[in-house]
Amino acid sequence: MSNQHASAEQALGTAGIVKRDAGAAESRLANRIWWDADADDYHATHGDFLGAADFVWCPEGLREEDVRFLGEVAGQRVLEVGCGSAPCARWLQANHAEVTAFDISAGMLRHARRSNAETGIDVPLVQASADQLPFKDASFDAACSAFGAVPFVAEVHEVFYELARVLKPGARWVFAVNHPMRWIFPDDPGPLGLTVTQSYFDRTPYVEVDDEGRATYVEHHRTLGDYVRALTATGFVVEDLVEPEWPKGHTRTWGQWSPLRGKLFPGTAIFRTRLTS
Ligand SMILES: C[S@@+](CC[C@H](N)C(=O)[O-])C[C@H]1O[C@@H](n2cnc3c(N)ncnc32)[C@H](O)[C@@H]1O
């Protein structure tokens, strides 16, 4: 399989993978430079699947149009977390929500601006990190994220605290992440990705480094229980945990997501939560 991240790895001088701690500032910096460097390849590879004004929750292809996890969005103030090129935010705005979308990466936001211009759906875009939100208290009716930010921050509690602060009581917070059980397998869509190689309970981050040991990409693992505890500790109630099944006839591979693995175990976890009143 070709390495879809070769340009980013070359630009950042990625020299290897280590398992070691990575704190909040290091994780922020590594992921900002990573997504800046990978933004063009990410959109060349996945742009057609994501669309320009479409809300696809996950590689299994679940669409907000069909599932309505956010309920009625017309007239609601909605925050998109880790928006990338912001196709979800544009779908929300086309459905009459009042949307703000943010991302840590200027490279990803450059694609979002281009897509705003091409579609004529002009979503307000902000550069920010999910654990340090530049928004007023109680200013949104709902928040959502399709794989944005949450897997990349060191302290997920900080993200949930910030969301609890900027959301109104009773607001929905719905987010999709890699299903935590994927952590135990190598990131391989083929047969190699079916053999357990590490512990589900090992929270040591996955860190790619340059030849001086500087992090060039960081991903953090939480167990399902870790997520539930962080959410409830910050004022959210978990209403559902959706584990989308791989649809029949869906043949598209996305990184480690594939029909082979998808028919055996979940690849995505979607937490449907609500801020307590
Ligand atoms: C897998 S992409 C998902 C983007 C978009 N939701 C999509 O479906 O294409 C992850 C996104 O999270 C963003 N991100 C990573 N760390 C972040 C942070 N701390 N705060 C905000 N965004 C972050 C990245 O820049 C990237 O755009």
JSON list of N, CA, C and O in Angstrom, two decimals, residues 169-198:
[
{"chain": "A", "resi": 169, "resn": "PRO", "atom": "N", "xyz": [-26.83, 25.16, 28.93]},
{"chain": "A", "resi": 169, "resn": "PRO", "atom": "CA", "xyz": [-27.36, 23.98, 29.63]},
{"chain": "A", "resi": 169, "resn": "PRO", "atom": "C", "xyz": [-28.32, 23.21, 28.73]},
{"chain": "A", "resi": 169, "resn": "PRO", "atom": "O", "xyz": [-29.13, 23.81, 28.01]},
{"chain": "A", "resi": 170, "resn": "GLY", "atom": "N", "xyz": [-28.19, 21.89, 28.74]},
{"chain": "A", "resi": 170, "resn": "GLY", "atom": "CA", "xyz": [-29.07, 21.04, 27.93]},
{"chain": "A", "resi": 170, "resn": "GLY", "atom": "C", "xyz": [-28.57, 20.84, 26.50]},
{"chain": "A", "resi": 170, "resn": "GLY", "atom": "O", "xyz": [-29.15, 20.05, 25.74]},
{"chain": "A", "resi": 171, "resn": "ALA", "atom": "N", "xyz": [-27.46, 21.52, 26.12]},
{"chain": "A", "resi": 171, "resn": "ALA", "atom": "CA", "xyz": [-26.98, 21.44, 24.73]},
{"chain": "A", "resi": 171, "resn": "ALA", "atom": "C", "xyz": [-26.41, 20.06, 24.42]},
{"chain": "A", "resi": 171, "resn": "ALA", "atom": "O", "xyz": [-25.84, 19.39, 25.29]},
{"chain": "A", "resi": 172, "resn": "ARG", "atom": "N", "xyz": [-26.54, 19.66, 23.16]},
{"chain": "A", "resi": 172, "resn": "ARG", "atom": "CA", "xyz": [-25.95, 18.40, 22.73]},
{"chain": "A", "resi": 172, "resn": "ARG", "atom": "C", "xyz": [-24.47, 18.58, 22.38]},
{"chain": "A", "resi": 172, "resn": "ARG", "atom": "O", "xyz": [-24.10, 19.59, 21.77]},
{"chain": "A", "resi": 173, "resn": "TRP", "atom": "N", "xyz": [-23.67, 17.58, 22.74]},
{"chain": "A", "resi": 173, "resn": "TRP", "atom": "CA", "xyz": [-22.26, 17.50, 22.31]},
{"chain": "A", "resi": 173, "resn": "TRP", "atom": "C", "xyz": [-22.10, 16.09, 21.75]},
{"chain": "A", "resi": 173, "resn": "TRP", "atom": "O", "xyz": [-22.15, 15.10, 22.50]},
{"chain": "A", "resi": 174, "resn": "VAL", "atom": "N", "xyz": [-21.96, 16.02, 20.42]},
{"chain": "A", "resi": 174, "resn": "VAL", "atom": "CA", "xyz": [-21.88, 14.73, 19.73]},
{"chain": "A", "resi": 174, "resn": "VAL", "atom": "C", "xyz": [-20.54, 14.67, 18.99]},
{"chain": "A", "resi": 174, "resn": "VAL", "atom": "O", "xyz": [-20.23, 15.56, 18.21]},
{"chain": "A", "resi": 175, "resn": "PHE", "atom": "N", "xyz": [-19.77, 13.60, 19.26]},
{"chain": "A", "resi": 175, "resn": "PHE", "atom": "CA", "xyz": [-18.46, 13.53, 18.60]},
{"chain": "A", "resi": 175, "resn": "PHE", "atom": "C", "xyz": [-18.10, 12.09, 18.24]},
{"chain": "A", "resi": 175, "resn": "PHE", "atom": "O", "xyz": [-18.41, 11.14, 18.95]},
{"chain": "A", "resi": 176, "resn": "ALA", "atom": "N", "xyz": [-17.41, 11.98, 17.09]},
{"chain": "A", "resi": 176, "resn": "ALA", "atom": "CA", "xyz": [-16.94, 10.68, 16.60]},
{"chain": "A", "resi": 176, "resn": "ALA", "atom": "C", "xyz": [-15.43, 10.61, 16.78]},
{"chain": "A", "resi": 176, "resn": "ALA", "atom": "O", "xyz": [-14.71, 11.58, 16.52]},
{"chain": "A", "resi": 177, "resn": "VAL", "atom": "N", "xyz": [-14.98, 9.46, 17.26]},
{"chain": "A", "resi": 177, "resn": "VAL", "atom": "CA", "xyz": [-13.53, 9.19, 17.40]},
{"chain": "A", "resi": 177, "resn": "VAL", "atom": "C", "xyz": [-13.25, 7.76, 16.93]},
{"chain": "A", "resi": 177, "resn": "VAL", "atom": "O", "xyz": [-14.18, 6.96, 16.77]},
{"chain": "A", "resi": 178, "resn": "ASN", "atom": "N", "xyz": [-11.95, 7.47, 16.76]},
{"chain": "A", "resi": 178, "resn": "ASN", "atom": "CA", "xyz": [-11.56, 6.07, 16.53]},
{"chain": "A", "resi": 178, "resn": "ASN", "atom": "C", "xyz": [-12.16, 5.24, 17.66]},
{"chain": "A", "resi": 178, "resn": "ASN", "atom": "O", "xyz": [-12.03, 5.62, 18.83]},
{"chain": "A", "resi": 179, "resn": "HIS", "atom": "N", "xyz": [-12.76, 4.12, 17.32]},
{"chain": "A", "resi": 179, "resn": "HIS", "atom": "CA", "xyz": [-13.25, 3.26, 18.41]},
{"chain": "A", "resi": 179, "resn": "HIS", "atom": "C", "xyz": [-12.04, 2.82, 19.26]},
{"chain": "A", "resi": 179, "resn": "HIS", "atom": "O", "xyz": [-11.04, 2.34, 18.71]},
{"chain": "A", "resi": 180, "resn": "PRO", "atom": "N", "xyz": [-12.10, 3.00, 20.59]},
{"chain": "A", "resi": 180, "resn": "PRO", "atom": "CA", "xyz": [-10.93, 2.70, 21.42]},
{"chain": "A", "resi": 180, "resn": "PRO", "atom": "C", "xyz": [-10.38, 1.29, 21.23]},
{"chain": "A", "resi": 180, "resn": "PRO", "atom": "O", "xyz": [-9.17, 1.06, 21.42]},
{"chain": "A", "resi": 181, "resn": "MET", "atom": "N", "xyz": [-11.21, 0.32, 20.84]},
{"chain": "A", "resi": 181, "resn": "MET", "atom": "CA", "xyz": [-10.65, -1.02, 20.71]},
{"chain": "A", "resi": 181, "resn": "MET", "atom": "C", "xyz": [-9.71, -1.16, 19.50]},
{"chain": "A", "resi": 181, "resn": "MET", "atom": "O", "xyz": [-8.90, -2.08, 19.43]},
{"chain": "A", "resi": 182, "resn": "ARG", "atom": "N", "xyz": [-9.74, -0.19, 18.58]},
{"chain": "A", "resi": 182, "resn": "ARG", "atom": "CA", "xyz": [-8.81, -0.23, 17.44]},
{"chain": "A", "resi": 182, "resn": "ARG", "atom": "C", "xyz": [-7.35, -0.06, 17.89]},
{"chain": "A", "resi": 182, "resn": "ARG", "atom": "O", "xyz": [-6.42, -0.40, 17.18]},
{"chain": "A", "resi": 183, "resn": "TRP", "atom": "N", "xyz": [-7.18, 0.55, 19.08]},
{"chain": "A", "resi": 183, "resn": "TRP", "atom": "CA", "xyz": [-5.84, 0.82, 19.61]},
{"chain": "A", "resi": 183, "resn": "TRP", "atom": "C", "xyz": [-5.00, -0.46, 19.74]},
{"chain": "A", "resi": 183, "resn": "TRP", "atom": "O", "xyz": [-3.78, -0.42, 19.64]},
{"chain": "A", "resi": 184, "resn": "ILE", "atom": "N", "xyz": [-5.65, -1.59, 19.97]},
{"chain": "A", "resi": 184, "resn": "ILE", "atom": "CA", "xyz": [-4.90, -2.81, 20.27]},
{"chain": "A", "resi": 184, "resn": "ILE", "atom": "C", "xyz": [-4.31, -3.45, 19.01]},
{"chain": "A", "resi": 184, "resn": "ILE", "atom": "O", "xyz": [-3.46, -4.32, 19.11]},
{"chain": "A", "resi": 185, "resn": "PHE", "atom": "N", "xyz": [-4.78, -3.00, 17.83]},
{"chain": "A", "resi": 185, "resn": "PHE", "atom": "CA", "xyz": [-4.32, -3.58, 16.57]},
{"chain": "A", "resi": 185, "resn": "PHE", "atom": "C", "xyz": [-3.38, -2.61, 15.83]},
{"chain": "A", "resi": 185, "resn": "PHE", "atom": "O", "xyz": [-3.50, -1.40, 15.99]},
{"chain": "A", "resi": 186, "resn": "PRO", "atom": "N", "xyz": [-2.49, -3.13, 14.98]},
{"chain": "A", "resi": 186, "resn": "PRO", "atom": "CA", "xyz": [-1.72, -2.23, 14.11]},
{"chain": "A", "resi": 186, "resn": "PRO", "atom": "C", "xyz": [-2.66, -1.49, 13.17]},
{"chain": "A", "resi": 186, "resn": "PRO", "atom": "O", "xyz": [-3.72, -2.02, 12.80]},
{"chain": "A", "resi": 187, "resn": "ASP", "atom": "N", "xyz": [-2.28, -0.25, 12.79]},
{"chain": "A", "resi": 187, "resn": "ASP", "atom": "CA", "xyz": [-3.09, 0.55, 11.85]},
{"chain": "A", "resi": 187, "resn": "ASP", "atom": "C", "xyz": [-2.96, -0.01, 10.45]},
{"chain": "A", "resi": 187, "resn": "ASP", "atom": "O", "xyz": [-2.33, 0.61, 9.58]},
{"chain": "A", "resi": 188, "resn": "ASP", "atom": "N", "xyz": [-3.55, -1.14, 10.19]},
{"chain": "A", "resi": 188, "resn": "ASP", "atom": "CA", "xyz": [-3.39, -1.79, 8.89]},
{"chain": "A", "resi": 188, "resn": "ASP", "atom": "C", "xyz": [-4.77, -2.30, 8.45]},
{"chain": "A", "resi": 188, "resn": "ASP", "atom": "O", "xyz": [-5.42, -3.02, 9.21]},
{"chain": "A", "resi": 189, "resn": "PRO", "atom": "N", "xyz": [-5.20, -1.90, 7.26]},
{"chain": "A", "resi": 189, "resn": "PRO", "atom": "CA", "xyz": [-6.55, -2.30, 6.83]},
{"chain": "A", "resi": 189, "resn": "PRO", "atom": "C", "xyz": [-6.64, -3.78, 6.44]},
{"chain": "A", "resi": 189, "resn": "PRO", "atom": "O", "xyz": [-7.73, -4.33, 6.31]},
{"chain": "A", "resi": 190, "resn": "GLY", "atom": "N", "xyz": [-5.48, -4.43, 6.26]},
{"chain": "A", "resi": 190, "resn": "GLY", "atom": "CA", "xyz": [-5.46, -5.82, 5.79]},
{"chain": "A", "resi": 190, "resn": "GLY", "atom": "C", "xyz": [-5.36, -6.82, 6.93]},
{"chain": "A", "resi": 190, "resn": "GLY", "atom": "O", "xyz": [-5.57, -6.48, 8.10]},
{"chain": "A", "resi": 191, "resn": "PRO", "atom": "N", "xyz": [-4.98, -8.06, 6.62]},
{"chain": "A", "resi": 191, "resn": "PRO", "atom": "CA", "xyz": [-4.93, -9.12, 7.62]},
{"chain": "A", "resi": 191, "resn": "PRO", "atom": "C", "xyz": [-4.01, -8.80, 8.80]},
{"chain": "A", "resi": 191, "resn": "PRO", "atom": "O", "xyz": [-4.27, -9.23, 9.92]},
{"chain": "A", "resi": 192, "resn": "LEU", "atom": "N", "xyz": [-2.95, -8.01, 8.55]},
{"chain": "A", "resi": 192, "resn": "LEU", "atom": "CA", "xyz": [-2.06, -7.66, 9.68]},
{"chain": "A", "resi": 192, "resn": "LEU", "atom": "C", "xyz": [-2.79, -6.86, 10.75]},
{"chain": "A", "resi": 192, "resn": "LEU", "atom": "O", "xyz": [-2.39, -6.85, 11.91]},
{"chain": "A", "resi": 193, "resn": "GLY", "atom": "N", "xyz": [-3.85, -6.19, 10.33]},
{"chain": "A", "resi": 193, "resn": "GLY", "atom": "CA", "xyz": [-4.63, -5.38, 11.27]},
{"chain": "A", "resi": 193, "resn": "GLY", "atom": "C", "xyz": [-5.64, -6.19, 12.07]},
{"chain": "A", "resi": 193, "resn": "GLY", "atom": "O", "xyz": [-6.53, -5.62, 12.70]},
{"chain": "A", "resi": 194, "resn": "LEU", "atom": "N", "xyz": [-5.51, -7.51, 12.03]},
{"chain": "A", "resi": 194, "resn": "LEU", "atom": "CA", "xyz": [-6.44, -8.37, 12.78]},
{"chain": "A", "resi": 194, "resn": "LEU", "atom": "C", "xyz": [-5.78, -9.03, 13.99]},
{"chain": "A", "resi": 194, "resn": "LEU", "atom": "O", "xyz": [-6.41, -9.80, 14.70]},
{"chain": "A", "resi": 195, "resn": "THR", "atom": "N", "xyz": [-4.50, -8.74, 14.19]},
{"chain": "A", "resi": 195, "resn": "THR", "atom": "CA", "xyz": [-3.78, -9.40, 15.29]},
{"chain": "A", "resi": 195, "resn": "THR", "atom": "C", "xyz": [-3.44, -8.39, 16.37]},
{"chain": "A", "resi": 195, "resn": "THR", "atom": "O", "xyz": [-2.86, -7.34, 16.10]},
{"chain": "A", "resi": 196, "resn": "VAL", "atom": "N", "xyz": [-3.82, -8.69, 17.58]},
{"chain": "A", "resi": 196, "resn": "VAL", "atom": "CA", "xyz": [-3.58, -7.79, 18.72]},
{"chain": "A", "resi": 196, "resn": "VAL", "atom": "C", "xyz": [-2.08, -7.67, 18.98]},
{"chain": "A", "resi": 196, "resn": "VAL", "atom": "O", "xyz": [-1.39, -8.68, 19.07]},
{"chain": "A", "resi": 197, "resn": "THR", "atom": "N", "xyz": [-1.61, -6.42, 19.07]},
{"chain": "A", "resi": 197, "resn": "THR", "atom": "CA", "xyz": [-0.17, -6.23, 19.34]},
{"chain": "A", "resi": 197, "resn": "THR", "atom": "C", "xyz": [0.08, -5.36, 20.56]},
{"chain": "A", "resi": 197, "resn": "THR", "atom": "O", "xyz": [1.21, -5.23, 20.99]},
{"chain": "A", "resi": 198, "resn": "GLN", "atom": "N", "xyz": [-0.97, -4.70, 21.08]},
{"chain": "A", "resi": 198, "resn": "GLN", "atom": "CA", "xyz": [-0.72, -3.93, 22.30]},
{"chain": "A", "resi": 198, "resn": "GLN", "atom": "C", "xyz": [-1.96, -3.90, 23.19]},
{"chain": "A", "resi": 198, "resn": "GLN", "atom": "O", "xyz": [-3.08, -4.16, 22.73]}
]
